[in-house]
XYZ file of C-alpha atoms in Angstrom:
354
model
C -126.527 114.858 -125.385
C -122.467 114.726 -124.101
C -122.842 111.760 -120.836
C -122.173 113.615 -118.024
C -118.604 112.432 -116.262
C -118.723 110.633 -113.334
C -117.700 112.694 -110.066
C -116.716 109.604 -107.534
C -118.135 110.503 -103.882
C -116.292 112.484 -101.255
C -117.033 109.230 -98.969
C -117.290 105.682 -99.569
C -120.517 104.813 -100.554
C -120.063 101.128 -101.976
C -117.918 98.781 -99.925
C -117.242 95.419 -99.292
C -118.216 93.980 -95.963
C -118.695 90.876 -94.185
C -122.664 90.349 -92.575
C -122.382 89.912 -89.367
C -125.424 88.585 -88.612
C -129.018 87.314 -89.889
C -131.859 88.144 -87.892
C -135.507 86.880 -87.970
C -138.482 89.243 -88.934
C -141.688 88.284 -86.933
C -144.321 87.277 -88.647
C -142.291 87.720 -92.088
C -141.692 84.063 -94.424
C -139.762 85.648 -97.271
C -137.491 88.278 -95.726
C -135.012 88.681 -92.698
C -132.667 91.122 -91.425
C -129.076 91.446 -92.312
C -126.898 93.354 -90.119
C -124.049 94.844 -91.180
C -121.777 97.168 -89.003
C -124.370 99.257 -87.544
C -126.297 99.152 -90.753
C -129.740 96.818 -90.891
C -130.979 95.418 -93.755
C -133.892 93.556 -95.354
C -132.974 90.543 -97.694
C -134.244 88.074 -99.408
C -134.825 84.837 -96.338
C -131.789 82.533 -97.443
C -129.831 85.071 -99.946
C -127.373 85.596 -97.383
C -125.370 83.743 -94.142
C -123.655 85.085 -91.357
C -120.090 85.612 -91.930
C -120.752 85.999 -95.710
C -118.987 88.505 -97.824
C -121.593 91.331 -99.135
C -121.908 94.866 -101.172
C -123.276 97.166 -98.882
C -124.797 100.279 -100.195
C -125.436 102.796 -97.824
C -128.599 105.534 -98.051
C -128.336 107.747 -100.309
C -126.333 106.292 -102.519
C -127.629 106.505 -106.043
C -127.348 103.350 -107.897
C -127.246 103.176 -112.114
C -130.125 101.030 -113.100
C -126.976 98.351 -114.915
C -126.304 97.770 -111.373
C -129.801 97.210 -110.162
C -132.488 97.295 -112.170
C -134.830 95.776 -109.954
C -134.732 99.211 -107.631
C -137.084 100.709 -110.345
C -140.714 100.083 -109.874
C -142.278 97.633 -112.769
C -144.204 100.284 -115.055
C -141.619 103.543 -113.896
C -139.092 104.873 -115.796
C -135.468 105.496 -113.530
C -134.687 108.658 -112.280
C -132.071 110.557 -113.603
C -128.792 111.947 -111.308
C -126.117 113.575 -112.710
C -126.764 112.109 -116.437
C -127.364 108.950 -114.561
C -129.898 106.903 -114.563
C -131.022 104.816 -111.947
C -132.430 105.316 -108.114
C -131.246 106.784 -104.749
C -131.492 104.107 -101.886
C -133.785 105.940 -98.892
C -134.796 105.014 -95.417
C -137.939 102.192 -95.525
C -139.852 99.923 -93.297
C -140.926 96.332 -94.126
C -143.047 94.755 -92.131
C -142.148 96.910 -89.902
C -138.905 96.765 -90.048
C -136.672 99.845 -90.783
C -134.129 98.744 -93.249
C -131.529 101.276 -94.451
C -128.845 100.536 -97.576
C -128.872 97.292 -100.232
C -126.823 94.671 -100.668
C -125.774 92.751 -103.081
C -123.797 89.578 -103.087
C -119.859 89.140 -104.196
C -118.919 86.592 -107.010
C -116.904 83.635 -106.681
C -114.516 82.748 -109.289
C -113.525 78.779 -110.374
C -110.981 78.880 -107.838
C -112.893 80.924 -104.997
C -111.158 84.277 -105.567
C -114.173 86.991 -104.869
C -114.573 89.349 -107.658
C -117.298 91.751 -108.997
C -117.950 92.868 -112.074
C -116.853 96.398 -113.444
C -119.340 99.268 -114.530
C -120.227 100.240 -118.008
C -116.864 97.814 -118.654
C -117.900 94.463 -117.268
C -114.201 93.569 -116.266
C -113.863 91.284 -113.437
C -111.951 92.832 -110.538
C -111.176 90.998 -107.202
C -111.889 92.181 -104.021
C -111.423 91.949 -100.086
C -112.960 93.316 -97.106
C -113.218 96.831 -96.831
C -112.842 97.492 -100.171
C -114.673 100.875 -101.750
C -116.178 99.771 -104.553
C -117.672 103.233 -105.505
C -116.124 104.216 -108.235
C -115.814 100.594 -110.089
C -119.835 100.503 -109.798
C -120.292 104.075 -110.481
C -122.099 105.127 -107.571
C -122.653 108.340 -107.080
C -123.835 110.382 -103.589
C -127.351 111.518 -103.874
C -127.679 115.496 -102.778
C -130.563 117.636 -102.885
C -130.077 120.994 -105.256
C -127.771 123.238 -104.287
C -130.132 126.419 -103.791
C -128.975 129.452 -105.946
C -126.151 127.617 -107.659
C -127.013 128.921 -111.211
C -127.173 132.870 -110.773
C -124.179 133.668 -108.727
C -121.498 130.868 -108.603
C -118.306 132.209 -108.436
C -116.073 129.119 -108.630
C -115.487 125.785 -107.087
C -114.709 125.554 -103.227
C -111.465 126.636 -102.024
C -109.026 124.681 -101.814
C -107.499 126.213 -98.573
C -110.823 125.327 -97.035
C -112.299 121.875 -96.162
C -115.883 120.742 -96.429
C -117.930 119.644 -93.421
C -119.272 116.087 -93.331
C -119.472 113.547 -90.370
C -119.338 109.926 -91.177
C -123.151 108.457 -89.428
C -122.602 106.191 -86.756
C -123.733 103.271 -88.027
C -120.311 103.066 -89.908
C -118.024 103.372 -86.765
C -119.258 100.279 -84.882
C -115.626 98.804 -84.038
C -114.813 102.578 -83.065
C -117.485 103.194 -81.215
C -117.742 100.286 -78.640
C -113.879 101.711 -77.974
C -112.342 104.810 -78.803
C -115.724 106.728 -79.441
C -116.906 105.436 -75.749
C -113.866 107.839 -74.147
C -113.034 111.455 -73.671
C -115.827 114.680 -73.521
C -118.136 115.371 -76.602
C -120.231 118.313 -77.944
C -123.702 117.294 -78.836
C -125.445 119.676 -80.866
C -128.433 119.550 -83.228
C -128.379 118.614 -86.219
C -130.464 121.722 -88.484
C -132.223 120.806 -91.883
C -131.063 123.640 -93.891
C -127.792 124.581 -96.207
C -124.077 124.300 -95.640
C -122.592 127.958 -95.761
C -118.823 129.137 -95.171
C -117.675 132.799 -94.487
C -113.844 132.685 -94.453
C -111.085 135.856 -94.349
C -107.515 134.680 -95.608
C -105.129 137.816 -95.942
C -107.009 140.568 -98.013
C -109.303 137.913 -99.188
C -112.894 137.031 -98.197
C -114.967 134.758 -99.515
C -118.692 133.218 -99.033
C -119.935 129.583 -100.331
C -122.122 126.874 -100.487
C -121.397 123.383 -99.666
C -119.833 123.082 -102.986
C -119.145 126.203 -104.603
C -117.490 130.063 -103.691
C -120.302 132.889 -104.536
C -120.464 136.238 -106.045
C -121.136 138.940 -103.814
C -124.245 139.664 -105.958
C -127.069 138.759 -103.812
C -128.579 135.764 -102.826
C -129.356 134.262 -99.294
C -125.634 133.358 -98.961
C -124.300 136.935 -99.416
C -127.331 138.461 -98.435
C -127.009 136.897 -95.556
C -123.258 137.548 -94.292
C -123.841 141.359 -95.632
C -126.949 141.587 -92.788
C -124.895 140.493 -90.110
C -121.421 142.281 -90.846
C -120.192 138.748 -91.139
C -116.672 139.514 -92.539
C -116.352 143.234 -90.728
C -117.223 141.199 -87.512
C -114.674 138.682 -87.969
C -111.833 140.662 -88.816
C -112.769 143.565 -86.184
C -112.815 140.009 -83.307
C -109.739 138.873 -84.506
C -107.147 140.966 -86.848
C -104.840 139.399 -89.099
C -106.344 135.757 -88.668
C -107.001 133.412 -91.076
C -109.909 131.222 -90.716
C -113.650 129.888 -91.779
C -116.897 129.718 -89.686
C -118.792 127.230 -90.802
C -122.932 126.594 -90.495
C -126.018 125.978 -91.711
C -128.606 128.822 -93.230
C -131.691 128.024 -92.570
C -135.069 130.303 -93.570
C -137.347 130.768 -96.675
C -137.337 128.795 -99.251
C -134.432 126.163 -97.812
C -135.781 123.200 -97.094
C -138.975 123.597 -97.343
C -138.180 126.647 -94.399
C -139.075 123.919 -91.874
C -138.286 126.124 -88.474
C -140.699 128.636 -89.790
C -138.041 131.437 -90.126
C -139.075 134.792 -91.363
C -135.670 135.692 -92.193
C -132.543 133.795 -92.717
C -130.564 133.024 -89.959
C -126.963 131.551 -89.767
C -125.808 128.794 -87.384
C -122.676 128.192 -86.412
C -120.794 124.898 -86.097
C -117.444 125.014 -87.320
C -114.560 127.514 -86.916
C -111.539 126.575 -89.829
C -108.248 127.868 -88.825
C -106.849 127.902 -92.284
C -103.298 128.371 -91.141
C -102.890 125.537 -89.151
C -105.449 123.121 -91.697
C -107.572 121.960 -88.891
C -110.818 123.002 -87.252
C -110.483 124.904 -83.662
C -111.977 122.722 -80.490
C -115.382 122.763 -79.724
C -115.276 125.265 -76.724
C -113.075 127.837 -79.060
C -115.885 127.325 -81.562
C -118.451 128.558 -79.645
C -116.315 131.581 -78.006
C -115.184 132.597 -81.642
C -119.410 132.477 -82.954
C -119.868 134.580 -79.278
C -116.936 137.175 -80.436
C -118.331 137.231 -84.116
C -121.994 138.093 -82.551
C -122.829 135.132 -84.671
C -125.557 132.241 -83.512
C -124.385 128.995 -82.439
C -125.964 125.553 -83.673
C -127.945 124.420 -80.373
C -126.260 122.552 -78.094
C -128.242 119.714 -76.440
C -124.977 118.385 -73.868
C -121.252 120.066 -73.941
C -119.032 118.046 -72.002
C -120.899 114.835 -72.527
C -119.839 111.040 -72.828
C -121.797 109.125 -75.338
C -124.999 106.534 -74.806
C -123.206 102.799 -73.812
C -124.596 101.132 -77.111
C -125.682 102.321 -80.789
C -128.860 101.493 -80.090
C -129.175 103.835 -77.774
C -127.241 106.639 -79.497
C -129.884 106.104 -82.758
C -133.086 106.297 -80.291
C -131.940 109.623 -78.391
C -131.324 111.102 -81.903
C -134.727 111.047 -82.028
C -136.431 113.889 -80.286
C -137.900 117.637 -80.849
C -135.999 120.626 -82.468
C -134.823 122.832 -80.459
C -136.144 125.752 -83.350
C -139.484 124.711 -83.400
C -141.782 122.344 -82.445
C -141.146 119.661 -85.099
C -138.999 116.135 -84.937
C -135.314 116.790 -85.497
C -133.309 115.724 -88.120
C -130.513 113.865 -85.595
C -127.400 115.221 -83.647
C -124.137 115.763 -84.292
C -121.358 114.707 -81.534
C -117.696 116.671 -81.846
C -114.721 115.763 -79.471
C -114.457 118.715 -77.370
C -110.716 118.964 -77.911
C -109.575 116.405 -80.733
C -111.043 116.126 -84.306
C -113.306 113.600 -84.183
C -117.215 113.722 -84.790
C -119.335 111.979 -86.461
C -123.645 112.188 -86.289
C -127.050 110.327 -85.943
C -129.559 110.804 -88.435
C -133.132 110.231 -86.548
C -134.912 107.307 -88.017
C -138.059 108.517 -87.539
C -136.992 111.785 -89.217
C -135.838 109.926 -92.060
C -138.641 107.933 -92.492
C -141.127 110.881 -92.601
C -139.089 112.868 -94.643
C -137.425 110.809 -97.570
C-alpha cells in the first residue's frame, strides 16, 4: 500500500510553549498539573518546572506512535488516521482531574540551544517559543468522517469561500484577559452536527461539506438546500449578491442524530460576503438567515460582554441544549461587529462524549 501524504493542519496543533505553572493534585504522589495557557495538564510529579520550555499538544491532535508510543495501551495495536498510525489525544480525568493535551519536553543541545528532533527524518531542528511544530512532528488534526463524502463529492472546497473554525479559548489567554474582555459579543450554541455551506457567486451555486463542494445528486446536503429553496431563497432576498450562509445540519444519522430530529434541519451561523472576503456582522447574519426564511443557530446572549475570567467562561459553557434536553456541546462567542470569535467546548460534554 502507497503511504498516504501528510496534509499539515489548518491550525496549529503542536507548538512550543513555556509552562506557566505546576500545580498540586490532592491526594495524588506521582502526578501534578501543568498549566499551560489556558490548557491543564497531567504530568509526570517532577518531569516539568515552572517557566520550563514544553511541546504542547492540544486535543485532538493525532499523534504517530514514533512520536509517542507510550499513548498506545500495552497489549493494543495503534489506531490508524490518514495512513497514520498512532492515537488522537481526548479529554480525560485523573484522579479527578480533567487534563486536556500532552506534553512533551524540548531538548537541550551541548551548548543549551533547544532543539527537537524531526519526524520520520530524525534531523535536529531548533526551536523558540511559539513555534508550530506540526508539521516537523507530523501531527495531524483528528476529524470524525465526513458523512456522504464517497457518493457525491464534487470537488475540493472553493477557493472563493473560507472554512469556519474558531480557535477554543483556552489558546487566547493573553487575549482574553485584554482585548477579548471589550466590545459586544454574540453567544450562540454550539450544535453537534455537520458543517454545510450554500453559496451563489454570479450564475454559480454551489453546496458543501466542511471540506468538499457536492453534486446536486442527493444526499442530506443537497437534499437538504432543495427542501428549503435554499438557493431560490437567497437570490429572490438579495439579487445579484455574492455570498455563503454558513451552518450546521443536524438530523438522522449525523451524529448519532443527538437533538432527536425527524428531519434535517439547517442552522445558520455564518453569512460569507464573497466579494468583499470577509464574513457580514453578527446582527446582518441573523437578518440575512430571517430574509432567507432560514433557521438561526440559537442564541443564548446578543449584545453580551464576556465572563471576567476563563474559568468562568469554561463553566457557563456547560449547560442544556437549547434543541433538546441533553448537555450541550459548548458556545460559540462572535464580535457583534468585528471578526473575531472564538468558542468553549463544555468539559463535561467532552468528557461524556470522547
Amino acid at each position: 500500500m502507497q503511504p498516504v501524504a501528510y496534509v499539515k493542519p489548518d491550525r496549529a496543533m503542536a507548538t512550543i510553549r513555556l509552562v506557566d505553572d505546576i500545580l498540586p493534585i490532592e491526594g495524588a504522589d506521582a502526578i501534578e498539573v501543568a498549566v499551560v495557557g489556558g490548557w491543564k495538564v497531567v504530568v509526570k510529579k517532577g518531569e516539568f518546572v515552572k517557566n520550563s520550555m514544553a511541546i504542547y499538544f492540544e486535543i485532538d491532535s493525532f499523534i504517530p506512535s514514533t512520536v509517542a508510543p507510550f499513548l498506545t495501551k500495552p497489549g493494543h495495536f495503534p489506531k490508524e488516521f490518514n495512513g497514520i498510525q498512532g492515537e488522537r489525544l481526548k479529554t480525560i480525568k485523573l484522579r479527578g482531574q480533567i487534563s486536556q493535551g500532552l506534553l512533551l519536553p524540548v531538548n537541550r543541545s551541548s551548548d543549551d540551544v533547544p532543539y527537537i528532533s524531526t519526524e520520520p527524518s530524525h534531523i535536529f531542528v531548533p526551536v523558540t517559543i511559539g513555534d508550530d511544530v506540526s508539521e516537523v512532528l507530523r501531527i495531524q488534526k483528528w476529524e470524525k468522517p465526513e458523512e456522504f463524502r464517497a457518493t457525491n463529492a464534487k470537488g475540493n472546497f472553493p477557493y472563493f469561500l473560507r472554512k469556519t473554525d474558531q480557535e477554543r479559548v483556552q489558546n487566547l489567554s493573553r487575549e482574553f484577559e485584554s482585548d477579548f474582555q471589550k466590545g459586544e459579543w454574540e453567544i450562540t450554541e454550539k450544535l453537534d452536527g455537520s458543517s454545510m455551506t450554500v453559496y451563489v457567486n454570479g450564475d454559480t451555486a454551489g453546496v458543501c461539506s466542511r471540506n468538499l463542494e457536492l453534486k446536486n445528486e442527493g444526499g442530506a446536503f443537497w437534499d437538504t438546500t432543495n427542501r428549503y429553496n435554499i438557493i431560490e431563497n437567497m437570490r429572490k432576498a438579495f439579487p445579484g449578491s455574492n455570498f455563503a450562509v454558513q451552518g450546521e445540519l443536524c438530523g438522522p444519522g449525523i451524529q448519532g442524530n443527538k437533538y432527536k430530529f425527524d428531519n434535517f434541519r439547517f442552522f445558520v451561523y455564518d453569512v460569507f460576503d464573497i466579494d468583499a472576503q470577509e464574513y457580514c456582522c453578527q446582527p446582518g447574519a441573523r437578518r440575512v438567515a430571517a430574509a432567507c426564511n432560514l433557521e438561526y443557530v440559537p442564541v443564548i446572549k446578543k449584545h453580551a460582554g464576556v465572563c471576567a475570567t476563563m474559568q468562568e467562561q469554561i463553566e457557563f459553557a456547560d449547560g442544556v441544549s437549547a434543541l433538546a434536553n441533553i448537555p450541550r456541546e459548548g458556545l460559540v462567542y462572535k464580535s457583534e461587529f468585528g471578526q473575531e470569535s472564538f468558542k468553549v467546548i463544555s468539559n463535561k460534554w467532552l468528557l461524556k462524549n470522547e
